[in-house]
Amino acid sequence: MMLSFWEKASFTEYDYAVIGGGIVGLSTAAALAEIEPGKRILLIERGALPTGASTKNAGFACFGSLTELLADLRNMSEEEMLSLVELRWKGLLKLRERLGDEHIGYEPVGGYELIGEQELNSIDCLEEMNLKLFTLFKQKIFSLHNNKIKDFGFNREYSKALVFNCLEGMLHTGKMMRALWQYTAERGVHMITGCEVRELHEQQGKIAISCTTLSQSMQFNAAKVAVCTNAFACELFPELDVRPGRGQVLITEPLSRLPFRGAFHMDEGYYYFRNVGNRVLFGGGRNADFVGETTTQFEVTPLIMNLLEEKLRNIILPNTDFKIDMRWAGIMAFGPNKQPIVQPHLTLPQVFLGVRMGGMGVAIGAMIGDSLANLMLHK
Ligand SMILES: Cc1cc2nc3c(=O)[nH]c(=O)nc-3n(C[C@H](O)[C@H](O)[C@H](O)COP(=O)(O)OP(=O)(O)OC[C@H]3O[C@@H](n4cnc5c(N)ncnc54)[C@H](O)[C@@H]3O)c2cc1C
C-alpha cells in the first residue's frame, strides 16, 4: 500500500508487536505495557473479533477434575501434574486480579464432576488426590456431594457419584474478553483488527510483519514479535507440532426453573456443562470423532450436536423440556503433551512463540502472557 509520510511516521514502527488477539495475545500485550509503559506496542488480530477459542469457550475457571488429574498421572509424573495445576490456578488468580471479578462475571460456585459407571473407580483415589493437592492448596479440594444428584435433577441411573471441587468457578467469557481488550487498550497498546499476518522476516535488525487486510497489504516493523495464534500457529510456522482441536458448544433458551448452578465436567473432561443464568451451556464430544474434529473449520456437525442433545436430554435435563437457542464452535490447539510452547523461535530469535494452550488457555493464558513478555524483555 502507498503510505503517507504521516502513516509511516506514526503507525508502522513498534518496539513490540503481538500477533493474535485471544487471551494469550492480549495478556502478553498487557504484561508488556505493565512492565514497560512508554514502549510502542502493536497487537494485530485477523478477525473483526478475536476468532479462535478465547471468545468461544464455556467460561470454566477450572484447574482439573478428579478423573482428568488421574488421567494426567498416567501420562506424566506427579511433579508435572502438580505444576500444571499450579499454572492453571495462578493463571486464574492473575486474570481475576488484573481485571477484577465483577468485570469478568466471576462466580465462585465450585466445580463438579458427574461420575458414571465407567469412572466409578476414580472415587477410590479421591483422598489420595486430595493429599497430593494439599501441597499446593493447603486445604481439601475434592469431596463427594452425592446427595445433590437428586436435587440437581440428573439421571439417577447414569450418575453414580458427584465430586465437588471447592475452588473452581466460572466466568462470563464475553465480559472477560471485553474487559481484557479494554484493559490492554487503556495501557496504550495499539490494536488492529481485520488484519492478517502472512509472513515474518528479519529486515535491517528488526522483524518485518507482512499483513493483508480486505483491501490492501502492508508492513509493520517491530524490534520483537510475539506469536500468539494458538491453533493457527502452523500457518506461519508449519514446522511446529501444533494440532487444531475443535470444540462444539450449544446453549439452551432460558428454562423456567433450573435446579443446578455451577460448572460440571463429565467423561474425563470430554463433556462439560454449566448454567448461564437459567440457561444450560453444554459442550464437548471431541472424543467421539477425533479425526473429524482435528480441524480449524468453525462449523458444528450433526454427529457431535446430536450426541450433545442426547446427553442433555437423557442425563442432564431428563425431566425438562428445553429448546436449543444457539450452537457454535471454537478451535483449540493440542500437541504430543499438555505443555504449551513458550519459547523464542529457532531461526528468528526476535520472534517469540506462545502457542498450543491444550484446551486450558482460560486458566493459563494470563501466566503464559507474563512468561512470554518476560522472555521478550530479557532475551
Ligand atoms: C469450546 C471450548 C471450551 C473450552 N473450555 C476451556 C476451559 O474449560 N478451560 C480453559 O482453561 N480453557 C478452555 N478452552 C480453551 C481456551 O479457550 C483456549 O485455550 C484459549 O482461548 C486460547 O487462547 P489463545 O489466545 O492462545 O488462542 P485464540 O483464542 O485462538 O486466539 C488466537 C487468535 O489469533 C488470531 N490469528 C490467527 N492467525 C492470525 C494471523 N495470521 N494474523 C493475525 N491474527 C491471527 C485468531 O483470529 C485468534 O483470535 C476452551 C475452548 C473451547 C473452544
CSV table of C-alpha atoms and ligand atoms in Angstrom, one decimal:
chain,number,residue,atom,x,y,z
A,1,MET,CA,0.0,0.0,0.0
A,2,MET,CA,1.2,3.6,-0.7
A,3,LEU,CA,1.7,5.2,2.7
A,4,SER,CA,1.7,8.8,3.6
A,5,PHE,CA,4.6,10.4,5.4
A,6,TRP,CA,2.4,10.6,8.5
A,7,GLU,CA,1.3,7.0,8.4
A,8,LYS,CA,4.8,5.8,8.0
A,9,ALA,CA,6.0,8.0,10.9
A,10,SER,CA,3.2,7.2,13.4
A,11,PHE,CA,1.7,3.8,12.6
A,12,THR,CA,4.2,1.4,11.3
A,13,GLU,CA,7.2,1.2,13.7
A,14,TYR,CA,6.9,-0.5,17.1
A,15,ASP,CA,9.1,-1.8,19.9
A,16,TYR,CA,6.9,-4.9,20.3
A,17,ALA,CA,4.2,-6.5,18.1
A,18,VAL,CA,1.9,-9.2,19.3
A,19,ILE,CA,0.1,-11.4,16.7
A,20,GLY,CA,-3.3,-12.8,17.8
A,21,GLY,CA,-6.0,-11.1,19.9
A,22,GLY,CA,-7.1,-14.1,22.0
A,23,ILE,CA,-6.5,-14.3,25.8
A,24,VAL,CA,-2.8,-15.1,25.3
A,25,GLY,CA,-2.1,-12.3,22.9
A,26,LEU,CA,-4.0,-9.7,25.0
A,27,SER,CA,-2.3,-11.0,28.2
A,28,THR,CA,1.1,-10.7,26.6
A,29,ALA,CA,0.4,-7.2,25.3
A,30,ALA,CA,-1.0,-6.2,28.7
A,31,ALA,CA,2.1,-7.6,30.5
A,32,LEU,CA,4.5,-5.8,28.2
A,33,ALA,CA,2.6,-2.5,28.7
A,34,GLU,CA,2.6,-3.0,32.5
A,35,ILE,CA,6.3,-3.7,32.7
A,36,GLU,CA,7.4,-1.2,30.1
A,37,PRO,CA,4.8,1.6,30.0
A,38,GLY,CA,6.2,4.1,27.4
A,39,LYS,CA,7.0,1.5,24.7
A,40,ARG,CA,5.2,1.3,21.4
A,41,ILE,CA,3.2,-1.9,21.3
A,42,LEU,CA,1.0,-3.2,18.5
A,43,LEU,CA,-1.5,-6.0,18.6
A,44,ILE,CA,-2.7,-7.5,15.3
A,45,GLU,CA,-5.8,-9.6,15.1
A,46,ARG,CA,-7.1,-11.0,11.8
A,47,GLY,CA,-10.8,-11.3,12.8
A,48,ALA,CA,-13.2,-8.5,13.3
A,49,LEU,CA,-13.5,-10.1,16.8
A,50,PRO,CA,-10.9,-12.4,18.3
A,51,THR,CA,-11.5,-15.6,16.2
A,52,GLY,CA,-10.1,-18.7,17.8
A,53,ALA,CA,-11.0,-20.1,21.2
A,54,SER,CA,-11.0,-17.2,23.6
A,55,THR,CA,-14.5,-15.8,22.8
A,56,LYS,CA,-16.0,-19.3,22.0
A,57,ASN,CA,-15.2,-21.3,25.2
A,58,ALA,CA,-17.5,-22.3,28.1
A,59,GLY,CA,-16.1,-19.9,30.6
A,60,PHE,CA,-14.9,-22.5,33.1
A,61,ALA,CA,-12.4,-21.3,35.7
A,62,CYS,CA,-11.1,-24.7,36.4
A,63,PHE,CA,-7.8,-26.5,37.1
A,64,GLY,CA,-8.6,-30.1,36.6
A,65,SER,CA,-11.3,-32.6,37.6
A,66,LEU,CA,-10.6,-35.7,39.6
A,67,THR,CA,-10.7,-38.1,36.6
A,68,GLU,CA,-8.7,-35.6,34.4
A,69,LEU,CA,-5.9,-35.4,37.0
A,70,LEU,CA,-5.9,-39.1,37.5
A,71,ALA,CA,-5.5,-39.5,33.7
A,72,ASP,CA,-2.7,-36.9,33.8
A,73,LEU,CA,-0.9,-39.1,36.4
A,74,ARG,CA,-0.9,-42.0,33.9
A,75,ASN,CA,0.8,-39.8,31.3
A,76,MET,CA,3.2,-37.6,33.4
A,77,SER,CA,5.0,-37.5,36.7
A,78,GLU,CA,3.3,-36.3,39.9
A,79,GLU,CA,5.5,-33.2,39.8
A,80,GLU,CA,4.4,-32.4,36.2
A,81,MET,CA,0.8,-32.9,37.1
A,82,LEU,CA,1.1,-30.6,40.1
A,83,SER,CA,3.0,-27.9,38.3
A,84,LEU,CA,0.2,-27.8,35.6
A,85,VAL,CA,-2.4,-27.5,38.3
A,86,GLU,CA,-0.4,-24.7,39.8
A,87,LEU,CA,0.0,-22.9,36.5
A,88,ARG,CA,-3.8,-23.0,35.9
A,89,TRP,CA,-4.6,-21.9,39.4
A,90,LYS,CA,-2.1,-19.0,39.3
A,91,GLY,CA,-3.3,-18.0,35.8
A,92,LEU,CA,-6.9,-17.8,37.1
A,93,LEU,CA,-5.8,-15.7,40.1
A,94,LYS,CA,-3.8,-13.4,37.8
A,95,LEU,CA,-6.7,-13.0,35.4
A,96,ARG,CA,-9.1,-12.2,38.3
A,97,GLU,CA,-6.6,-9.8,39.9
A,98,ARG,CA,-5.8,-8.0,36.7
A,99,LEU,CA,-9.4,-7.4,35.6
A,100,GLY,CA,-11.5,-7.7,38.8
A,101,ASP,CA,-14.1,-10.4,39.5
A,102,GLU,CA,-17.1,-8.1,38.8
A,103,HIS,CA,-15.7,-7.2,35.3
A,104,ILE,CA,-15.3,-10.8,34.2
A,105,GLY,CA,-18.5,-12.1,35.7
A,106,TYR,CA,-16.6,-14.4,38.0
A,107,GLU,CA,-18.8,-16.7,40.1
A,108,PRO,CA,-17.1,-18.8,42.8
A,109,VAL,CA,-19.7,-21.5,42.6
A,110,GLY,CA,-17.4,-24.5,42.7
A,111,GLY,CA,-17.0,-27.2,40.1
A,112,TYR,CA,-18.5,-30.7,40.0
A,113,GLU,CA,-17.7,-33.9,38.2
A,114,LEU,CA,-20.6,-36.2,37.4
A,115,ILE,CA,-19.2,-39.7,37.7
A,116,GLY,CA,-20.7,-42.5,35.5
A,117,GLU,CA,-20.3,-46.3,35.9
A,118,GLN,CA,-17.1,-46.3,33.8
A,119,GLU,CA,-15.3,-43.8,36.1
A,120,LEU,CA,-16.6,-45.1,39.4
A,121,ASN,CA,-13.2,-46.5,40.5
A,122,SER,CA,-11.8,-42.9,40.5
A,123,ILE,CA,-13.6,-42.4,43.7
A,124,ASP,CA,-11.2,-44.8,45.4
A,125,CYS,CA,-8.4,-42.3,44.6
A,126,LEU,CA,-10.2,-39.2,45.8
A,127,GLU,CA,-8.5,-38.9,49.2
A,128,GLU,CA,-5.1,-39.8,47.7
A,129,MET,CA,-5.5,-36.9,45.1
A,130,ASN,CA,-6.5,-34.6,48.0
A,131,LEU,CA,-3.3,-35.4,49.7
A,132,LYS,CA,-1.3,-34.7,46.6
A,133,LEU,CA,-3.1,-31.4,46.0
A,134,PHE,CA,-2.7,-30.4,49.7
A,135,THR,CA,0.9,-29.4,49.0
A,136,LEU,CA,-0.4,-26.7,46.7
A,137,PHE,CA,-3.6,-25.5,48.3
A,138,LYS,CA,-3.2,-26.4,52.0
A,139,GLN,CA,-6.9,-27.5,52.0
A,140,LYS,CA,-9.0,-30.4,50.9
A,141,ILE,CA,-10.1,-29.9,47.3
A,142,PHE,CA,-12.4,-32.8,46.3
A,143,SER,CA,-15.4,-34.1,48.3
A,144,LEU,CA,-18.3,-36.3,47.5
A,145,HIS,CA,-21.7,-34.5,47.1
A,146,ASN,CA,-23.8,-37.5,46.0
A,147,ASN,CA,-26.8,-36.2,47.9
A,148,LYS,CA,-27.1,-33.3,45.3
A,149,ILE,CA,-27.6,-35.7,42.3
A,150,LYS,CA,-31.3,-35.9,43.1
A,151,ASP,CA,-31.6,-32.1,43.9
A,152,PHE,CA,-29.9,-31.2,40.6
A,153,GLY,CA,-32.3,-33.5,38.7
A,154,PHE,CA,-29.6,-35.5,36.9
A,155,ASN,CA,-30.4,-39.0,35.5
A,156,ARG,CA,-30.0,-41.2,38.6
A,157,GLU,CA,-29.2,-44.3,36.7
A,158,TYR,CA,-26.2,-42.7,34.9
A,159,SER,CA,-25.0,-40.6,37.9
A,160,LYS,CA,-23.1,-42.9,40.3
A,161,ALA,CA,-21.4,-40.1,42.2
A,162,LEU,CA,-20.9,-36.3,42.2
A,163,VAL,CA,-17.4,-35.0,43.1
A,164,PHE,CA,-17.3,-31.3,44.3
A,165,ASN,CA,-14.2,-29.1,43.8
A,166,CYS,CA,-14.5,-26.2,46.2
A,167,LEU,CA,-12.0,-23.9,44.5
A,168,GLU,CA,-13.4,-23.9,40.9
A,169,GLY,CA,-15.7,-21.3,39.5
A,170,MET,CA,-17.0,-19.9,36.2
A,171,LEU,CA,-16.8,-16.6,34.4
A,172,HIS,CA,-18.6,-14.8,31.6
A,173,THR,CA,-16.4,-15.3,28.6
A,174,GLY,CA,-17.7,-12.3,26.7
A,175,LYS,CA,-17.3,-9.9,29.6
A,176,MET,CA,-13.8,-11.3,30.4
A,177,MET,CA,-12.6,-10.8,26.8
A,178,ARG,CA,-14.1,-7.3,26.6
A,179,ALA,CA,-12.5,-6.3,29.9
A,180,LEU,CA,-9.1,-7.7,28.8
A,181,TRP,CA,-9.4,-5.9,25.5
A,182,GLN,CA,-10.3,-2.6,27.2
A,183,TYR,CA,-7.5,-3.1,29.9
A,184,THR,CA,-4.9,-3.6,27.1
A,185,ALA,CA,-6.1,-0.6,25.0
A,186,GLU,CA,-6.2,1.7,28.1
A,187,ARG,CA,-2.5,0.9,28.6
A,188,GLY,CA,-1.7,2.3,25.2
A,189,VAL,CA,-1.4,-0.8,23.1
A,190,HIS,CA,-2.4,0.0,19.5
A,191,MET,CA,-4.9,-2.7,18.4
A,192,ILE,CA,-5.7,-3.5,14.8
A,193,THR,CA,-8.4,-6.0,13.8
A,194,GLY,CA,-9.2,-7.4,10.4
A,195,CYS,CA,-5.5,-7.6,9.6
A,196,GLU,CA,-3.9,-11.0,8.8
A,197,VAL,CA,-0.2,-11.6,9.3
A,198,ARG,CA,1.1,-13.5,6.3
A,199,GLU,CA,4.9,-13.6,6.9
A,200,LEU,CA,7.6,-12.6,9.4
A,201,HIS,CA,11.2,-12.0,8.3
A,202,GLU,CA,14.3,-10.2,9.5
A,203,GLN,CA,15.0,-6.9,7.9
A,204,GLN,CA,17.7,-4.5,9.0
A,205,GLY,CA,17.8,-5.8,12.5
A,206,LYS,CA,14.0,-5.7,13.0
A,207,ILE,CA,11.2,-8.1,12.3
A,208,ALA,CA,9.2,-7.1,9.2
A,209,ILE,CA,5.5,-8.1,9.6
A,210,SER,CA,3.7,-8.5,6.3
A,211,CYS,CA,0.0,-8.3,6.6
A,212,THR,CA,-3.1,-8.2,4.4
A,213,THR,CA,-6.5,-6.6,5.1
A,214,LEU,CA,-9.5,-7.0,2.9
A,215,SER,CA,-8.4,-4.1,0.7
A,216,GLN,CA,-4.6,-3.8,1.0
A,217,SER,CA,-1.3,-5.3,2.0
A,218,MET,CA,1.1,-3.5,4.3
A,219,GLN,CA,4.1,-3.9,6.5
A,220,PHE,CA,4.7,-3.1,10.2
A,221,ASN,CA,8.2,-3.3,11.8
A,222,ALA,CA,8.9,-4.3,15.4
A,223,ALA,CA,12.1,-5.0,17.3
A,224,LYS,CA,10.4,-8.1,18.9
A,225,VAL,CA,7.3,-10.0,18.0
A,226,ALA,CA,5.1,-12.4,20.0
A,227,VAL,CA,3.2,-15.0,18.0
A,228,CYS,CA,0.0,-15.9,20.0
A,229,THR,CA,-2.0,-17.6,17.3
A,230,ASN,CA,-2.5,-20.9,19.1
A,231,ALA,CA,-4.2,-23.4,16.8
A,232,PHE,CA,-3.3,-21.4,13.7
A,233,ALA,CA,0.4,-21.2,14.5
A,234,CYS,CA,1.3,-23.7,11.7
A,235,GLU,CA,0.0,-21.2,9.1
A,236,LEU,CA,3.0,-19.0,9.9
A,237,PHE,CA,5.4,-21.8,11.1
A,238,PRO,CA,4.5,-25.2,9.5
A,239,GLU,CA,7.3,-26.9,11.4
A,240,LEU,CA,5.6,-26.5,14.8
A,241,ASP,CA,4.0,-29.6,16.3
A,242,VAL,CA,0.6,-28.0,16.9
A,243,ARG,CA,-2.7,-29.7,16.0
A,244,PRO,CA,-6.1,-28.0,16.0
A,245,GLY,CA,-8.9,-29.4,18.0
A,246,ARG,CA,-12.4,-28.2,17.5
A,247,GLY,CA,-14.8,-27.7,20.5
A,248,GLN,CA,-18.5,-27.6,19.7
A,249,VAL,CA,-21.0,-26.0,22.1
A,250,LEU,CA,-24.7,-25.4,22.4
A,251,ILE,CA,-26.8,-23.2,24.7
A,252,THR,CA,-30.5,-23.6,25.6
A,253,GLU,CA,-33.1,-20.9,25.9
A,254,PRO,CA,-33.7,-19.9,29.5
A,255,LEU,CA,-35.6,-22.5,31.4
A,256,SER,CA,-38.4,-21.6,33.8
A,257,ARG,CA,-36.6,-23.5,36.5
A,258,LEU,CA,-33.1,-24.8,36.6
A,259,PRO,CA,-32.2,-26.9,39.6
A,260,PHE,CA,-28.4,-26.7,39.4
A,261,ARG,CA,-25.8,-23.9,39.5
A,262,GLY,CA,-22.1,-24.4,38.8
A,263,ALA,CA,-19.5,-25.8,36.3
A,264,PHE,CA,-19.8,-29.5,35.6
A,265,HIS,CA,-17.4,-32.0,34.0
A,266,MET,CA,-18.3,-35.4,32.6
A,267,ASP,CA,-16.5,-38.2,31.0
A,268,GLU,CA,-12.8,-37.3,31.9
A,269,GLY,CA,-13.5,-33.7,30.9
A,270,TYR,CA,-14.6,-34.5,27.4
A,271,TYR,CA,-18.0,-33.1,28.2
A,272,TYR,CA,-18.8,-30.0,30.2
A,273,PHE,CA,-21.9,-28.1,31.1
A,274,ARG,CA,-22.8,-25.1,33.3
A,275,ASN,CA,-25.7,-22.8,33.9
A,276,VAL,CA,-25.7,-19.3,32.4
A,277,GLY,CA,-28.5,-17.7,34.4
A,278,ASN,CA,-31.3,-20.2,33.7
A,279,ARG,CA,-29.8,-21.5,30.5
A,280,VAL,CA,-27.7,-24.6,30.2
A,281,LEU,CA,-24.4,-24.3,28.1
A,282,PHE,CA,-23.2,-27.8,27.1
A,283,GLY,CA,-20.1,-28.6,25.1
A,284,GLY,CA,-17.6,-31.3,24.2
A,285,GLY,CA,-17.7,-34.7,22.5
A,286,ARG,CA,-14.5,-34.3,20.6
A,287,ASN,CA,-13.6,-37.8,21.6
A,288,ALA,CA,-16.4,-39.2,19.5
A,289,ASP,CA,-14.7,-38.0,16.3
A,290,PHE,CA,-11.1,-37.1,17.0
A,291,VAL,CA,-10.2,-37.2,13.3
A,292,GLY,CA,-13.1,-35.1,12.1
A,293,GLU,CA,-12.5,-32.6,15.0
A,294,THR,CA,-8.8,-32.1,14.1
A,295,THR,CA,-9.7,-29.1,12.0
A,296,THR,CA,-9.6,-25.3,12.0
A,297,GLN,CA,-13.1,-25.0,10.4
A,298,PHE,CA,-15.6,-23.1,12.6
A,299,GLU,CA,-18.5,-25.4,12.0
A,300,VAL,CA,-20.8,-27.6,14.0
A,301,THR,CA,-21.5,-31.2,12.9
A,302,PRO,CA,-24.7,-33.3,13.2
A,303,LEU,CA,-22.7,-36.1,14.8
A,304,ILE,CA,-21.5,-34.1,17.8
A,305,MET,CA,-24.6,-31.9,18.1
A,306,ASN,CA,-26.8,-35.0,18.2
A,307,LEU,CA,-24.6,-36.5,20.9
A,308,LEU,CA,-24.8,-33.3,22.9
A,309,GLU,CA,-28.5,-33.1,22.6
A,310,GLU,CA,-29.0,-36.7,23.5
A,311,LYS,CA,-26.9,-36.4,26.7
A,312,LEU,CA,-28.6,-33.2,27.6
A,313,ARG,CA,-32.0,-34.8,27.2
A,314,ASN,CA,-31.1,-38.1,28.9
A,315,ILE,CA,-28.6,-37.2,31.6
A,316,ILE,CA,-28.6,-33.5,32.5
A,317,LEU,CA,-32.2,-32.4,31.9
A,318,PRO,CA,-34.1,-35.7,31.9
A,319,ASN,CA,-37.4,-34.3,33.1
A,320,THR,CA,-37.4,-30.9,31.5
A,321,ASP,CA,-38.4,-29.6,28.1
A,322,PHE,CA,-35.8,-27.3,26.5
A,323,LYS,CA,-35.1,-25.6,23.3
A,324,ILE,CA,-31.6,-25.1,21.8
A,325,ASP,CA,-31.0,-21.4,21.3
A,326,MET,CA,-27.5,-21.3,19.7
A,327,ARG,CA,-24.7,-23.6,18.5
A,328,TRP,CA,-21.1,-22.7,17.8
A,329,ALA,CA,-17.6,-24.0,17.6
A,330,GLY,CA,-14.1,-22.8,18.7
A,331,ILE,CA,-10.7,-24.1,17.8
A,332,MET,CA,-8.2,-25.2,20.5
A,333,ALA,CA,-4.6,-26.4,20.0
A,334,PHE,CA,-3.0,-29.7,21.1
A,335,GLY,CA,0.4,-31.4,20.9
A,336,PRO,CA,2.1,-34.5,22.0
A,337,ASN,CA,1.8,-33.5,25.6
A,338,LYS,CA,0.0,-30.9,27.7
A,339,GLN,CA,2.9,-28.4,27.8
A,340,PRO,CA,2.3,-25.2,25.9
A,341,ILE,CA,5.1,-23.8,23.6
A,342,VAL,CA,6.6,-20.7,25.2
A,343,GLN,CA,10.0,-20.1,23.6
A,344,PRO,CA,12.0,-18.0,21.1
A,345,HIS,CA,11.7,-19.1,17.5
A,346,LEU,CA,14.7,-21.2,16.5
A,347,THR,CA,15.7,-19.3,13.4
A,348,LEU,CA,14.2,-15.9,14.1
A,349,PRO,CA,15.4,-15.1,17.7
A,350,GLN,CA,13.5,-11.8,17.9
A,351,VAL,CA,10.3,-13.8,17.4
A,352,PHE,CA,8.7,-15.5,20.5
A,353,LEU,CA,6.1,-18.2,20.4
A,354,GLY,CA,3.2,-18.5,23.0
A,355,VAL,CA,1.0,-21.2,21.4
A,356,ARG,CA,-0.6,-24.6,22.0
A,357,MET,CA,-2.7,-24.0,25.0
A,358,GLY,CA,-4.0,-27.6,25.2
A,359,GLY,CA,-7.6,-26.6,25.9
A,360,MET,CA,-6.7,-24.8,29.1
A,361,GLY,CA,-5.9,-21.2,27.9
A,362,VAL,CA,-8.6,-19.5,30.0
A,363,ALA,CA,-6.8,-20.9,33.1
A,364,ILE,CA,-3.2,-20.5,32.0
A,365,GLY,CA,-3.5,-17.6,29.5
A,366,ALA,CA,-2.6,-14.8,31.9
A,367,MET,CA,0.5,-16.6,33.2
A,368,ILE,CA,1.6,-17.5,29.7
A,369,GLY,CA,1.3,-13.9,28.7
A,370,ASP,CA,3.6,-12.9,31.7
A,371,SER,CA,6.1,-15.6,30.8
A,372,LEU,CA,6.2,-14.6,27.1
A,373,ALA,CA,6.5,-10.8,28.0
A,374,ASN,CA,9.4,-11.6,30.3
A,375,LEU,CA,11.1,-13.7,27.7
A,376,MET,CA,10.8,-10.9,25.2
A,377,LEU,CA,12.2,-8.3,27.7
A,378,HIS,CA,15.2,-10.3,28.7
A,379,LYS,CA,16.4,-12.1,25.5
B,1,LIG,C1,-15.5,-25.0,23.4
B,1,LIG,C2,-14.3,-24.6,24.2
B,1,LIG,C3,-14.2,-24.9,25.6
B,1,LIG,C4,-13.1,-24.6,26.3
B,1,LIG,N1,-13.0,-24.8,27.7
B,1,LIG,C5,-12.0,-24.3,28.4
B,1,LIG,C6,-11.9,-24.5,29.8
B,1,LIG,O1,-12.8,-25.0,30.4
B,1,LIG,N2,-10.9,-24.0,30.5
B,1,LIG,C7,-9.8,-23.4,29.9
B,1,LIG,O2,-8.9,-23.0,30.5
B,1,LIG,N3,-9.8,-23.3,28.5
B,1,LIG,C8,-10.8,-23.8,27.8
B,1,LIG,N4,-10.8,-23.7,26.4
B,1,LIG,C9,-9.6,-23.3,25.8
B,1,LIG,C10,-9.3,-21.8,25.7
B,1,LIG,O3,-10.5,-21.1,25.3
B,1,LIG,C11,-8.1,-21.6,24.8
B,1,LIG,O4,-7.0,-22.4,25.3
B,1,LIG,C12,-7.7,-20.2,24.8
B,1,LIG,O5,-8.8,-19.3,24.5
B,1,LIG,C13,-6.6,-20.0,23.8
B,1,LIG,O6,-6.2,-18.6,23.7
B,1,LIG,P1,-5.2,-18.1,22.7
B,1,LIG,O7,-5.1,-16.7,22.8
B,1,LIG,O8,-4.0,-18.9,22.7
B,1,LIG,O9,-5.8,-18.5,21.2
B,1,LIG,P2,-7.1,-18.0,20.5
B,1,LIG,O10,-8.2,-17.5,21.4
B,1,LIG,O11,-7.4,-19.0,19.4
B,1,LIG,O12,-6.5,-16.7,19.8
B,1,LIG,C14,-5.7,-16.7,18.6
B,1,LIG,C15,-6.0,-15.5,17.8
B,1,LIG,O13,-5.1,-15.4,16.7
B,1,LIG,C16,-5.7,-14.9,15.6
B,1,LIG,N5,-4.9,-15.2,14.4
B,1,LIG,C17,-4.6,-16.4,14.0
B,1,LIG,N6,-3.8,-16.3,12.9
B,1,LIG,C18,-3.5,-15.0,12.7
B,1,LIG,C19,-2.8,-14.3,11.8
B,1,LIG,N7,-2.1,-14.9,10.8
B,1,LIG,N8,-2.7,-12.9,11.9
B,1,LIG,C20,-3.4,-12.2,12.9
B,1,LIG,N9,-4.2,-12.9,13.8
B,1,LIG,C21,-4.2,-14.3,13.7
B,1,LIG,C22,-7.1,-15.6,15.6
B,1,LIG,O14,-8.0,-14.9,14.9
B,1,LIG,C23,-7.4,-15.6,17.1
B,1,LIG,O15,-8.2,-14.6,17.5
B,1,LIG,C24,-11.9,-24.0,25.6
B,1,LIG,C25,-12.0,-23.8,24.3
B,1,LIG,C26,-13.1,-24.1,23.6
B,1,LIG,C27,-13.2,-23.8,22.1
